[in-house]
Structure formats: C-alpha cells, structure tokens
Amino acid sequence: MLALGKLLELTLTDHEPAEKTQVTPKGARLRWLGEGALEVRPPEGDDSGLDLLLSAGIHGNETAPIELLERLLHGVANGKIKPRARVMFLFGNPAAIRKGERFIEQDINRLFNGRHELSSGFEALRAAELEQFARVFFSKPERTRLHYDLHTAIRGSKIEQFALYPYKEGRTHSRRELARLAAAGMEAVLLQSKSSITFSAFTYEQLEAEAFTLELGKARPFGQNEGVNLDKLEERLIQIIEGTEPETGDSLDGLKLFSVAREIIKHSDSFHLHLPADIENFSELSKGYLLAEDLAETRWVVEEEGARIIFPNPKVKNGLRAGILIVPDSGQRLA
Ligand SMILES: O=C(O)CCC(=O)N[C@@H](CCC(=O)O)C(=O)O
Ligand SMILES: [Zn+2]
C-alpha cells in the first residue's frame, strides 16, 4: 500500500512522510498536509463536486472512529474505494491519541470558534491548526461541503448511535441530511439551538458546511472495539466517497429527534451533580428532580416534560457544560 495510506501509523509514531504526495494506481491523489491530516483528490474528470471532511480523535481515547477512518483511507490507498469526492482525513489530537487520553491539557472540543485565542498551550495551538486545515479545505467555491466529526462517549447510552446537529442563526436544519444520517445507522439526532465551541459547530457556523458530531458507542482502547458496530456508517461513507449513495428521500425512518432544553454549566468547585456515576446517556429524568447544585444556592431542577440527560460529567473545568438536558422535538422546524 502507498505510504500515505498509513496516516494513522505516521501519526502514532509522530513521523513526517518523506514523500508528501502519492497517486494511487486508479489515479486518486493523496497529499499529506501536516500531522494527522491528509487530503484525497479524485482522478481528473471523476469529481462529484463534494468536499467531505472526516475527523476523528478530537478526543484521543475515542478509538473506534479512528479505526474506521483508517479502514476508509486504506481502501482508497489500495484502490478498493474509488473516490469521486474530495476528502480530508483529520486525526484531531495526535498527542492525546498517542497517550490514549481524552486530552493532554484541556478538551480541544471546547476551543473552536475563537476560544483557542483566549487560551494557550498545546490544545489551543492544535485547535487553531485544525480550524486552518478546515478553512483551506472548504475554501473552494460552488462545492458541496459536508463534515462528520466522529466520537465515542464516556458512558453507555440508551441510544447507542446519534448525531448532534449544530446551530446558526438564520440557518435551518436539513431534513435531507437527517435522512442520510438515519440511513447511516444513526438512531437519534439532537438539534442544537445555540452557537457552540465544538469542531462541528465551527465548520457549520463559519465555513457553511453541513456538519455533525456523530456519537458511535462507548470509548474503548485500540483493538477493543468489537462492541461498536459501524457497518452501516462505513457502508454509507463509502457510498458518499464513491458517489454511489442511493437517494434517501425525505423519510426519517424512525429517527428520534431531540432539542436542547438547557445546558448544565459547572460554575465552581462546589458544583454537585445528583446522578449515579454509571447513569447512561438518554436516561429519563422526572419533573421536579434536583439535578445539580452549585455555589450561591444555584439549583438545577428538571421542569421539562420528557426530559433526558446526555454527557453528564461533573469533572469538567469550571465554566464548561457538565451535561445537556434534552427534550423530544417534533421536527416541525426542519427544511
Ligand atoms: O461522553 C461524553 O460525556 C462526551 C462525548 C463527547 O466527546 N461528545 C462531544 C460532543 C460534541 C458536541 O456537542 O457536538 C463532546 O463533548 O465534545
Ligand atoms: Zn468525543
């Protein structure tokens, strides 16, 4: 296989390839752009007009999506996958991936949309670099822009695979993109209702891409991901890359929709989350339940009908979200 097909190996060993550009026997061009970043260009004349950014390893211990991107890139490099889209493969936090940790100094997925400028250190620099990779990749006019940022979650989940759809004032969530996600095996989508500081929020809000965070199961070390079934997603991504995707139509095919009721923000070291340590994502919480307390007698009490919790994490830094309270959404505002 072409040396550049081994982007993960290059990234894990912190190696810069001697040859920065290579061409597959089928005429696709692979170009190493920097640590953990590689662009695939389809052969001349085969281009479908789609620019697809696939990122994983924004959190270094979320290995199933990294392994998925590795399989896709191997497929391109050995000619089994024939790209008709321009694709960028990005491993988000190489130093954290090498250590098998979520992050080194701070959560990189809270440093986008300008936040890295207010911070310093390793992850802040990398977030700026990731924004620049994405900005350059999505700079070509009149092309379709799509970004999937692939993750796995800290805890188990009542709904195993789901997407988070960022928000931008004046932009409507696309029913067609949701149908595509359902076909890719996603069981639920959380429709965000305010601007955010994650990687997918950056490409959605600033680069006009359709962009999603995909949560694909529980985070495990490399080689221990047999419990995470990515077959449907992998099949769909290959179809998107090859330009052979079947029409999805408008049917959301049993896809559950949720919207954010409230983000639980941890303000101080006195923050206390009243949930069992092993609670699963999408667990229901009844009205009146005292969810969290913080200093100055701040109390988070569930007021919403049908409320559920995702990503509860009392260990986050002060000022960051320690959980999201979500409610079912009717999908009435979809375009
Ligand atoms: O399991 C958890 O608590 C976090 C899993 C994770 O990394 N989720 C992403 C979601 C990003 C988004 O809100 O779009 C994150 O927290 O960064
Ligand atoms: Zn993650």
CSV table of C-alpha atoms and ligand atoms in Angstrom, one decimal:
chain,number,residue,atom,x,y,z
A,1,MET,CA,0.0,0.0,0.0
A,2,LEU,CA,1.1,3.6,-0.6
A,3,ALA,CA,3.0,5.0,2.4
A,4,LEU,CA,0.5,7.9,2.8
A,5,GLY,CA,-2.3,5.4,3.2
A,6,LYS,CA,-0.8,4.7,6.6
A,7,LEU,CA,-1.7,8.1,8.1
A,8,LEU,CA,-2.6,6.5,11.4
A,9,GLU,CA,0.8,4.8,11.7
A,10,LEU,CA,2.6,8.0,10.7
A,11,THR,CA,0.6,9.9,13.3
A,12,LEU,CA,1.1,7.3,16.1
A,13,THR,CA,4.8,7.3,15.5
A,14,ASP,CA,5.0,11.1,15.0
A,15,HIS,CA,6.6,10.7,11.6
A,16,GLU,CA,6.6,13.1,8.7
A,17,PRO,CA,6.5,11.2,5.4
A,18,ALA,CA,9.4,11.7,3.0
A,19,GLU,CA,7.1,11.9,0.0
A,20,LYS,CA,4.2,14.3,0.6
A,21,THR,CA,2.1,13.4,-2.5
A,22,GLN,CA,1.4,10.0,-3.9
A,23,VAL,CA,-1.0,8.8,-6.6
A,24,THR,CA,-3.0,5.5,-6.4
A,25,PRO,CA,-3.0,3.1,-9.4
A,26,LYS,CA,-6.6,4.4,-10.0
A,27,GLY,CA,-5.4,8.0,-10.3
A,28,ALA,CA,-6.5,9.4,-6.9
A,29,ARG,CA,-4.0,11.8,-5.4
A,30,LEU,CA,-3.1,11.6,-1.7
A,31,ARG,CA,-1.5,14.7,-0.1
A,32,TRP,CA,-0.1,14.8,3.4
A,33,LEU,CA,-0.9,18.3,4.8
A,34,GLY,CA,0.6,18.1,8.3
A,35,GLU,CA,0.4,16.0,11.4
A,36,GLY,CA,-2.7,13.8,11.2
A,37,ALA,CA,-4.0,15.5,8.1
A,38,LEU,CA,-4.4,14.1,4.6
A,39,GLU,CA,-6.3,15.2,1.5
A,40,VAL,CA,-7.6,12.8,-1.1
A,41,ARG,CA,-8.4,14.2,-4.6
A,42,PRO,CA,-10.3,12.1,-7.1
A,43,PRO,CA,-8.9,11.5,-10.6
A,44,GLU,CA,-9.4,14.3,-13.1
A,45,GLY,CA,-12.9,14.1,-14.5
A,46,ASP,CA,-14.3,11.9,-11.8
A,47,ASP,CA,-15.0,14.7,-9.3
A,48,SER,CA,-18.6,14.7,-7.9
A,49,GLY,CA,-18.3,18.2,-6.5
A,50,LEU,CA,-18.4,17.1,-2.9
A,51,ASP,CA,-15.9,18.2,-0.3
A,52,LEU,CA,-16.1,15.7,2.7
A,53,LEU,CA,-14.2,16.3,5.9
A,54,LEU,CA,-13.9,13.2,8.1
A,55,SER,CA,-12.4,13.9,11.5
A,56,ALA,CA,-11.8,11.6,14.5
A,57,GLY,CA,-9.5,11.5,17.5
A,58,ILE,CA,-10.5,15.0,18.6
A,59,HIS,CA,-10.6,13.1,21.9
A,60,GLY,CA,-7.6,10.8,21.9
A,61,ASN,CA,-9.2,7.9,23.7
A,62,GLU,CA,-12.1,7.5,21.2
A,63,THR,CA,-10.5,4.9,19.0
A,64,ALA,CA,-13.4,3.2,17.1
A,65,PRO,CA,-13.8,6.2,14.8
A,66,ILE,CA,-10.1,6.4,14.3
A,67,GLU,CA,-10.0,2.8,13.2
A,68,LEU,CA,-12.9,3.5,10.9
A,69,LEU,CA,-11.1,6.4,9.2
A,70,GLU,CA,-8.0,4.2,8.9
A,71,ARG,CA,-10.0,1.5,7.1
A,72,LEU,CA,-11.5,4.0,4.7
A,73,LEU,CA,-8.1,5.5,3.9
A,74,HIS,CA,-6.6,2.1,3.4
A,75,GLY,CA,-9.4,1.3,1.0
A,76,VAL,CA,-8.6,4.5,-1.0
A,77,ALA,CA,-4.9,3.9,-0.9
A,78,ASN,CA,-5.1,0.3,-2.2
A,79,GLY,CA,-7.7,1.2,-4.9
A,80,LYS,CA,-10.7,-0.7,-3.4
A,81,ILE,CA,-12.5,2.6,-2.8
A,82,LYS,CA,-12.7,4.8,-5.9
A,83,PRO,CA,-13.1,8.4,-4.7
A,84,ARG,CA,-15.3,10.8,-6.6
A,85,ALA,CA,-15.4,13.2,-3.7
A,86,ARG,CA,-12.5,15.3,-2.4
A,87,VAL,CA,-11.9,14.0,1.1
A,88,MET,CA,-9.9,15.3,4.0
A,89,PHE,CA,-9.0,12.8,6.8
A,90,LEU,CA,-8.1,14.5,10.1
A,91,PHE,CA,-6.9,13.0,13.3
A,92,GLY,CA,-7.7,15.8,15.8
A,93,ASN,CA,-5.4,15.4,18.8
A,94,PRO,CA,-2.4,13.3,17.8
A,95,ALA,CA,-0.6,13.7,21.2
A,96,ALA,CA,-3.7,12.6,23.1
A,97,ILE,CA,-4.2,9.7,20.7
A,98,ARG,CA,-0.7,8.5,21.3
A,99,LYS,CA,-1.3,8.6,25.1
A,100,GLY,CA,-4.8,7.1,24.8
A,101,GLU,CA,-6.2,10.0,26.8
A,102,ARG,CA,-9.2,12.3,26.1
A,103,PHE,CA,-6.9,15.3,26.1
A,104,ILE,CA,-3.4,16.4,27.3
A,105,GLU,CA,-4.1,19.7,29.0
A,106,GLN,CA,-7.6,20.7,28.1
A,107,ASP,CA,-10.6,19.5,26.0
A,108,ILE,CA,-9.8,20.5,22.4
A,109,ASN,CA,-13.5,20.3,21.5
A,110,ARG,CA,-14.2,23.4,23.7
A,111,LEU,CA,-11.6,25.6,21.9
A,112,PHE,CA,-13.2,26.3,18.5
A,113,ASN,CA,-15.0,29.3,17.1
A,114,GLY,CA,-12.4,31.7,18.6
A,115,ARG,CA,-12.0,30.1,22.0
A,116,HIS,CA,-8.4,29.0,21.3
A,117,GLU,CA,-7.4,32.7,21.0
A,118,LEU,CA,-8.4,33.1,24.7
A,119,SER,CA,-6.3,30.2,25.8
A,120,SER,CA,-2.8,28.8,25.4
A,121,GLY,CA,-0.9,25.6,25.4
A,122,PHE,CA,-0.8,22.5,23.2
A,123,GLU,CA,-4.5,22.0,22.5
A,124,ALA,CA,-5.2,25.7,21.8
A,125,LEU,CA,-2.5,25.7,19.1
A,126,ARG,CA,-3.9,22.5,17.7
A,127,ALA,CA,-7.5,23.8,17.6
A,128,ALA,CA,-6.2,26.8,15.6
A,129,GLU,CA,-4.4,24.5,13.2
A,130,LEU,CA,-7.5,22.3,12.8
A,131,GLU,CA,-9.6,25.4,12.0
A,132,GLN,CA,-7.0,26.4,9.4
A,133,PHE,CA,-7.0,22.9,7.8
A,134,ALA,CA,-10.8,23.0,7.6
A,135,ARG,CA,-10.8,26.6,6.3
A,136,VAL,CA,-8.4,25.8,3.5
A,137,PHE,CA,-10.2,22.6,2.6
A,138,PHE,CA,-13.6,24.2,2.5
A,139,SER,CA,-12.4,27.3,0.6
A,140,LYS,CA,-13.3,26.1,-2.9
A,141,PRO,CA,-16.4,27.9,-4.2
A,142,GLU,CA,-19.5,26.2,-5.6
A,143,ARG,CA,-18.9,22.8,-4.0
A,144,THR,CA,-21.0,20.9,-1.5
A,145,ARG,CA,-19.4,20.9,2.0
A,146,LEU,CA,-20.0,18.1,4.5
A,147,HIS,CA,-18.3,17.4,7.8
A,148,TYR,CA,-18.7,14.4,10.1
A,149,ASP,CA,-16.7,14.7,13.4
A,150,LEU,CA,-16.7,11.2,14.8
A,151,HIS,CA,-16.7,10.4,18.5
A,152,THR,CA,-17.5,7.8,21.1
A,153,ALA,CA,-18.9,8.6,24.5
A,154,ILE,CA,-17.5,8.2,28.0
A,155,ARG,CA,-20.5,6.3,29.3
A,156,GLY,CA,-23.1,3.7,28.0
A,157,SER,CA,-26.2,5.0,26.3
A,158,LYS,CA,-29.8,4.0,25.9
A,159,ILE,CA,-29.5,5.2,22.3
A,160,GLU,CA,-26.2,3.9,21.1
A,161,GLN,CA,-25.5,5.9,17.9
A,162,PHE,CA,-26.7,9.5,17.5
A,163,ALA,CA,-25.7,12.8,16.0
A,164,LEU,CA,-25.5,16.4,17.2
A,165,TYR,CA,-26.6,19.0,14.6
A,166,PRO,CA,-25.0,22.5,15.3
A,167,TYR,CA,-27.0,25.7,15.2
A,168,LYS,CA,-26.6,29.0,13.3
A,169,GLU,CA,-29.0,31.9,13.5
A,170,GLY,CA,-30.9,32.1,10.2
A,171,ARG,CA,-30.0,28.6,9.0
A,172,THR,CA,-32.4,25.7,9.0
A,173,HIS,CA,-31.6,22.1,9.8
A,174,SER,CA,-31.9,20.0,6.7
A,175,ARG,CA,-34.3,17.1,6.6
A,176,ARG,CA,-32.3,15.5,3.7
A,177,GLU,CA,-29.2,15.4,5.9
A,178,LEU,CA,-31.2,13.8,8.7
A,179,ALA,CA,-32.5,11.2,6.3
A,180,ARG,CA,-28.9,10.5,5.3
A,181,LEU,CA,-27.9,10.1,8.9
A,182,ALA,CA,-30.8,7.7,9.5
A,183,ALA,CA,-29.6,5.6,6.5
A,184,ALA,CA,-26.1,5.6,8.1
A,185,GLY,CA,-27.4,4.0,11.2
A,186,MET,CA,-28.0,7.0,13.5
A,187,GLU,CA,-30.9,6.4,15.8
A,188,ALA,CA,-31.4,9.9,17.0
A,189,VAL,CA,-30.3,13.5,16.3
A,190,LEU,CA,-30.0,16.3,18.8
A,191,LEU,CA,-30.9,19.6,17.2
A,192,GLN,CA,-28.8,22.4,18.8
A,193,SER,CA,-30.5,25.7,19.4
A,194,LYS,CA,-27.5,27.9,20.1
A,195,SER,CA,-24.0,28.6,18.9
A,196,SER,CA,-21.2,26.4,20.2
A,197,ILE,CA,-17.4,25.9,20.6
A,198,THR,CA,-17.0,22.4,19.1
A,199,PHE,CA,-15.3,21.5,15.9
A,200,SER,CA,-18.5,20.7,14.0
A,201,ALA,CA,-20.0,24.0,15.3
A,202,PHE,CA,-17.1,25.8,13.7
A,203,THR,CA,-17.4,24.2,10.3
A,204,TYR,CA,-21.2,24.6,10.4
A,205,GLU,CA,-21.2,28.2,11.6
A,206,GLN,CA,-18.2,29.7,9.9
A,207,LEU,CA,-17.5,27.5,6.8
A,208,GLU,CA,-21.0,26.9,5.5
A,209,ALA,CA,-20.6,23.1,5.7
A,210,GLU,CA,-23.4,20.7,6.8
A,211,ALA,CA,-21.7,19.5,9.9
A,212,PHE,CA,-22.4,16.9,12.6
A,213,THR,CA,-20.8,15.4,15.7
A,214,LEU,CA,-21.5,11.7,15.5
A,215,GLU,CA,-21.5,9.6,18.7
A,216,LEU,CA,-21.0,6.0,17.8
A,217,GLY,CA,-20.9,4.0,21.1
A,218,LYS,CA,-18.7,3.7,24.1
A,219,ALA,CA,-15.0,4.8,24.1
A,220,ARG,CA,-12.5,1.9,24.3
A,221,PRO,CA,-8.8,1.4,23.6
A,222,PHE,CA,-7.5,0.5,20.2
A,223,GLY,CA,-8.3,-3.1,19.2
A,224,GLN,CA,-11.2,-3.4,21.7
A,225,ASN,CA,-14.0,-2.0,19.6
A,226,GLU,CA,-15.8,-5.2,18.5
A,227,GLY,CA,-18.8,-3.9,20.5
A,228,VAL,CA,-19.1,-0.8,18.3
A,229,ASN,CA,-20.8,-1.8,15.1
A,230,LEU,CA,-20.0,0.8,12.4
A,231,ASP,CA,-21.1,-1.3,9.4
A,232,LYS,CA,-24.0,0.9,8.3
A,233,LEU,CA,-22.0,4.1,8.7
A,234,GLU,CA,-19.0,2.7,6.9
A,235,GLU,CA,-21.1,1.5,4.0
A,236,ARG,CA,-22.7,4.9,3.7
A,237,LEU,CA,-19.4,6.8,3.9
A,238,ILE,CA,-18.0,4.6,1.1
A,239,GLN,CA,-21.1,5.4,-1.0
A,240,ILE,CA,-20.7,9.1,-0.3
A,241,ILE,CA,-17.0,9.0,-1.2
A,242,GLU,CA,-17.6,7.0,-4.3
A,243,GLY,CA,-20.7,9.0,-5.4
A,244,THR,CA,-22.9,5.9,-5.4
A,245,GLU,CA,-25.2,6.8,-2.5
A,246,PRO,CA,-28.8,5.7,-3.1
A,247,GLU,CA,-31.4,8.5,-2.9
A,248,THR,CA,-32.6,8.8,0.7
A,249,GLY,CA,-35.7,10.8,0.1
A,250,ASP,CA,-37.3,12.7,3.0
A,251,SER,CA,-38.2,9.8,5.2
A,252,LEU,CA,-36.6,10.0,8.6
A,253,ASP,CA,-37.2,6.3,9.1
A,254,GLY,CA,-37.8,6.1,12.8
A,255,LEU,CA,-35.1,8.7,13.6
A,256,LYS,CA,-35.8,10.2,17.1
A,257,LEU,CA,-35.4,13.9,17.3
A,258,PHE,CA,-34.4,15.9,20.4
A,259,SER,CA,-33.7,19.5,21.1
A,260,VAL,CA,-31.7,21.1,23.9
A,261,ALA,CA,-33.8,22.3,26.9
A,262,ARG,CA,-30.8,23.5,28.9
A,263,GLU,CA,-27.1,23.1,29.1
A,264,ILE,CA,-25.9,22.5,32.7
A,265,ILE,CA,-22.9,24.7,33.2
A,266,LYS,CA,-20.5,24.0,36.1
A,267,HIS,CA,-19.6,27.3,37.6
A,268,SER,CA,-17.5,26.4,40.6
A,269,ASP,CA,-15.7,23.6,42.5
A,270,SER,CA,-18.9,23.5,44.7
A,271,PHE,CA,-20.8,22.1,41.7
A,272,HIS,CA,-22.6,18.8,42.6
A,273,LEU,CA,-24.4,16.6,40.1
A,274,HIS,CA,-27.1,14.4,41.7
A,275,LEU,CA,-26.8,11.4,39.3
A,276,PRO,CA,-25.4,8.0,39.8
A,277,ALA,CA,-21.8,7.6,38.3
A,278,ASP,CA,-23.0,4.9,35.9
A,279,ILE,CA,-26.0,6.6,34.6
A,280,GLU,CA,-26.5,6.1,30.8
A,281,ASN,CA,-26.9,8.8,28.2
A,282,PHE,CA,-30.6,9.5,27.3
A,283,SER,CA,-31.8,8.4,30.8
A,284,GLU,CA,-35.1,10.0,31.6
A,285,LEU,CA,-35.5,12.4,34.5
A,286,SER,CA,-38.8,13.2,36.1
A,287,LYS,CA,-40.2,16.7,36.6
A,288,GLY,CA,-39.1,18.2,39.9
A,289,TYR,CA,-35.9,16.1,40.1
A,290,LEU,CA,-33.0,18.1,41.6
A,291,LEU,CA,-30.3,17.5,39.0
A,292,ALA,CA,-27.4,19.7,40.2
A,293,GLU,CA,-26.4,22.3,42.7
A,294,ASP,CA,-23.7,25.0,42.6
A,295,LEU,CA,-22.5,27.9,44.7
A,296,ALA,CA,-24.8,30.8,45.5
A,297,GLU,CA,-27.6,28.4,46.0
A,298,THR,CA,-27.9,27.7,42.3
A,299,ARG,CA,-30.2,24.7,41.8
A,300,TRP,CA,-30.9,22.9,38.6
A,301,VAL,CA,-34.4,21.3,38.9
A,302,VAL,CA,-36.0,19.4,36.0
A,303,GLU,CA,-39.1,21.4,34.8
A,304,GLU,CA,-39.4,19.9,31.3
A,305,GLU,CA,-41.8,17.1,30.3
A,306,GLY,CA,-39.9,14.1,28.8
A,307,ALA,CA,-36.5,15.4,29.8
A,308,ARG,CA,-33.4,13.2,29.4
A,309,ILE,CA,-29.7,13.8,30.2
A,310,ILE,CA,-26.7,13.3,27.9
A,311,PHE,CA,-23.0,13.8,28.6
A,312,PRO,CA,-23.3,14.2,32.4
A,313,ASN,CA,-19.7,15.0,33.6
A,314,PRO,CA,-19.1,16.8,36.9
A,315,LYS,CA,-15.3,16.7,36.3
A,316,VAL,CA,-15.3,19.3,33.5
A,317,LYS,CA,-13.4,22.6,34.1
A,318,ASN,CA,-15.4,25.4,35.7
A,319,GLY,CA,-17.3,27.4,33.1
A,320,LEU,CA,-17.9,24.3,30.8
A,321,ARG,CA,-21.0,22.2,30.3
A,322,ALA,CA,-21.4,19.4,32.7
A,323,GLY,CA,-24.4,17.8,30.9
A,324,ILE,CA,-27.2,18.6,28.4
A,325,LEU,CA,-30.8,18.4,29.3
A,326,ILE,CA,-32.8,17.4,26.2
A,327,VAL,CA,-36.5,17.0,25.3
A,328,PRO,CA,-38.2,15.3,22.3
A,329,ASP,CA,-38.5,17.5,19.2
A,330,SER,CA,-41.4,17.3,16.7
A,331,GLY,CA,-39.1,18.2,13.7
A,332,GLN,CA,-41.5,21.0,12.7
A,333,ARG,CA,-38.7,23.5,12.0
A,334,LEU,CA,-36.8,21.3,9.5
A,335,ALA,CA,-36.3,22.5,6.0
B,1,LIG,O1,-19.4,11.2,26.7
B,1,LIG,C1,-19.2,12.4,26.9
B,1,LIG,O2,-19.5,12.9,28.0
B,1,LIG,C2,-18.7,13.2,25.8
B,1,LIG,C3,-18.6,12.6,24.5
B,1,LIG,C4,-18.1,13.6,23.5
B,1,LIG,O3,-16.9,13.8,23.4
B,1,LIG,N1,-19.1,14.4,23.0
B,1,LIG,C5,-18.7,15.5,22.2
B,1,LIG,C6,-20.0,16.2,21.7
B,1,LIG,C7,-19.7,17.4,20.9
B,1,LIG,C8,-20.9,18.2,20.5
B,1,LIG,O4,-21.5,18.7,21.4
B,1,LIG,O5,-21.1,18.4,19.3
B,1,LIG,C9,-18.0,16.5,23.2
B,1,LIG,O6,-18.4,16.5,24.4
B,1,LIG,O7,-17.1,17.2,22.7
B,2,ZN,ZN,-15.5,12.9,22.0
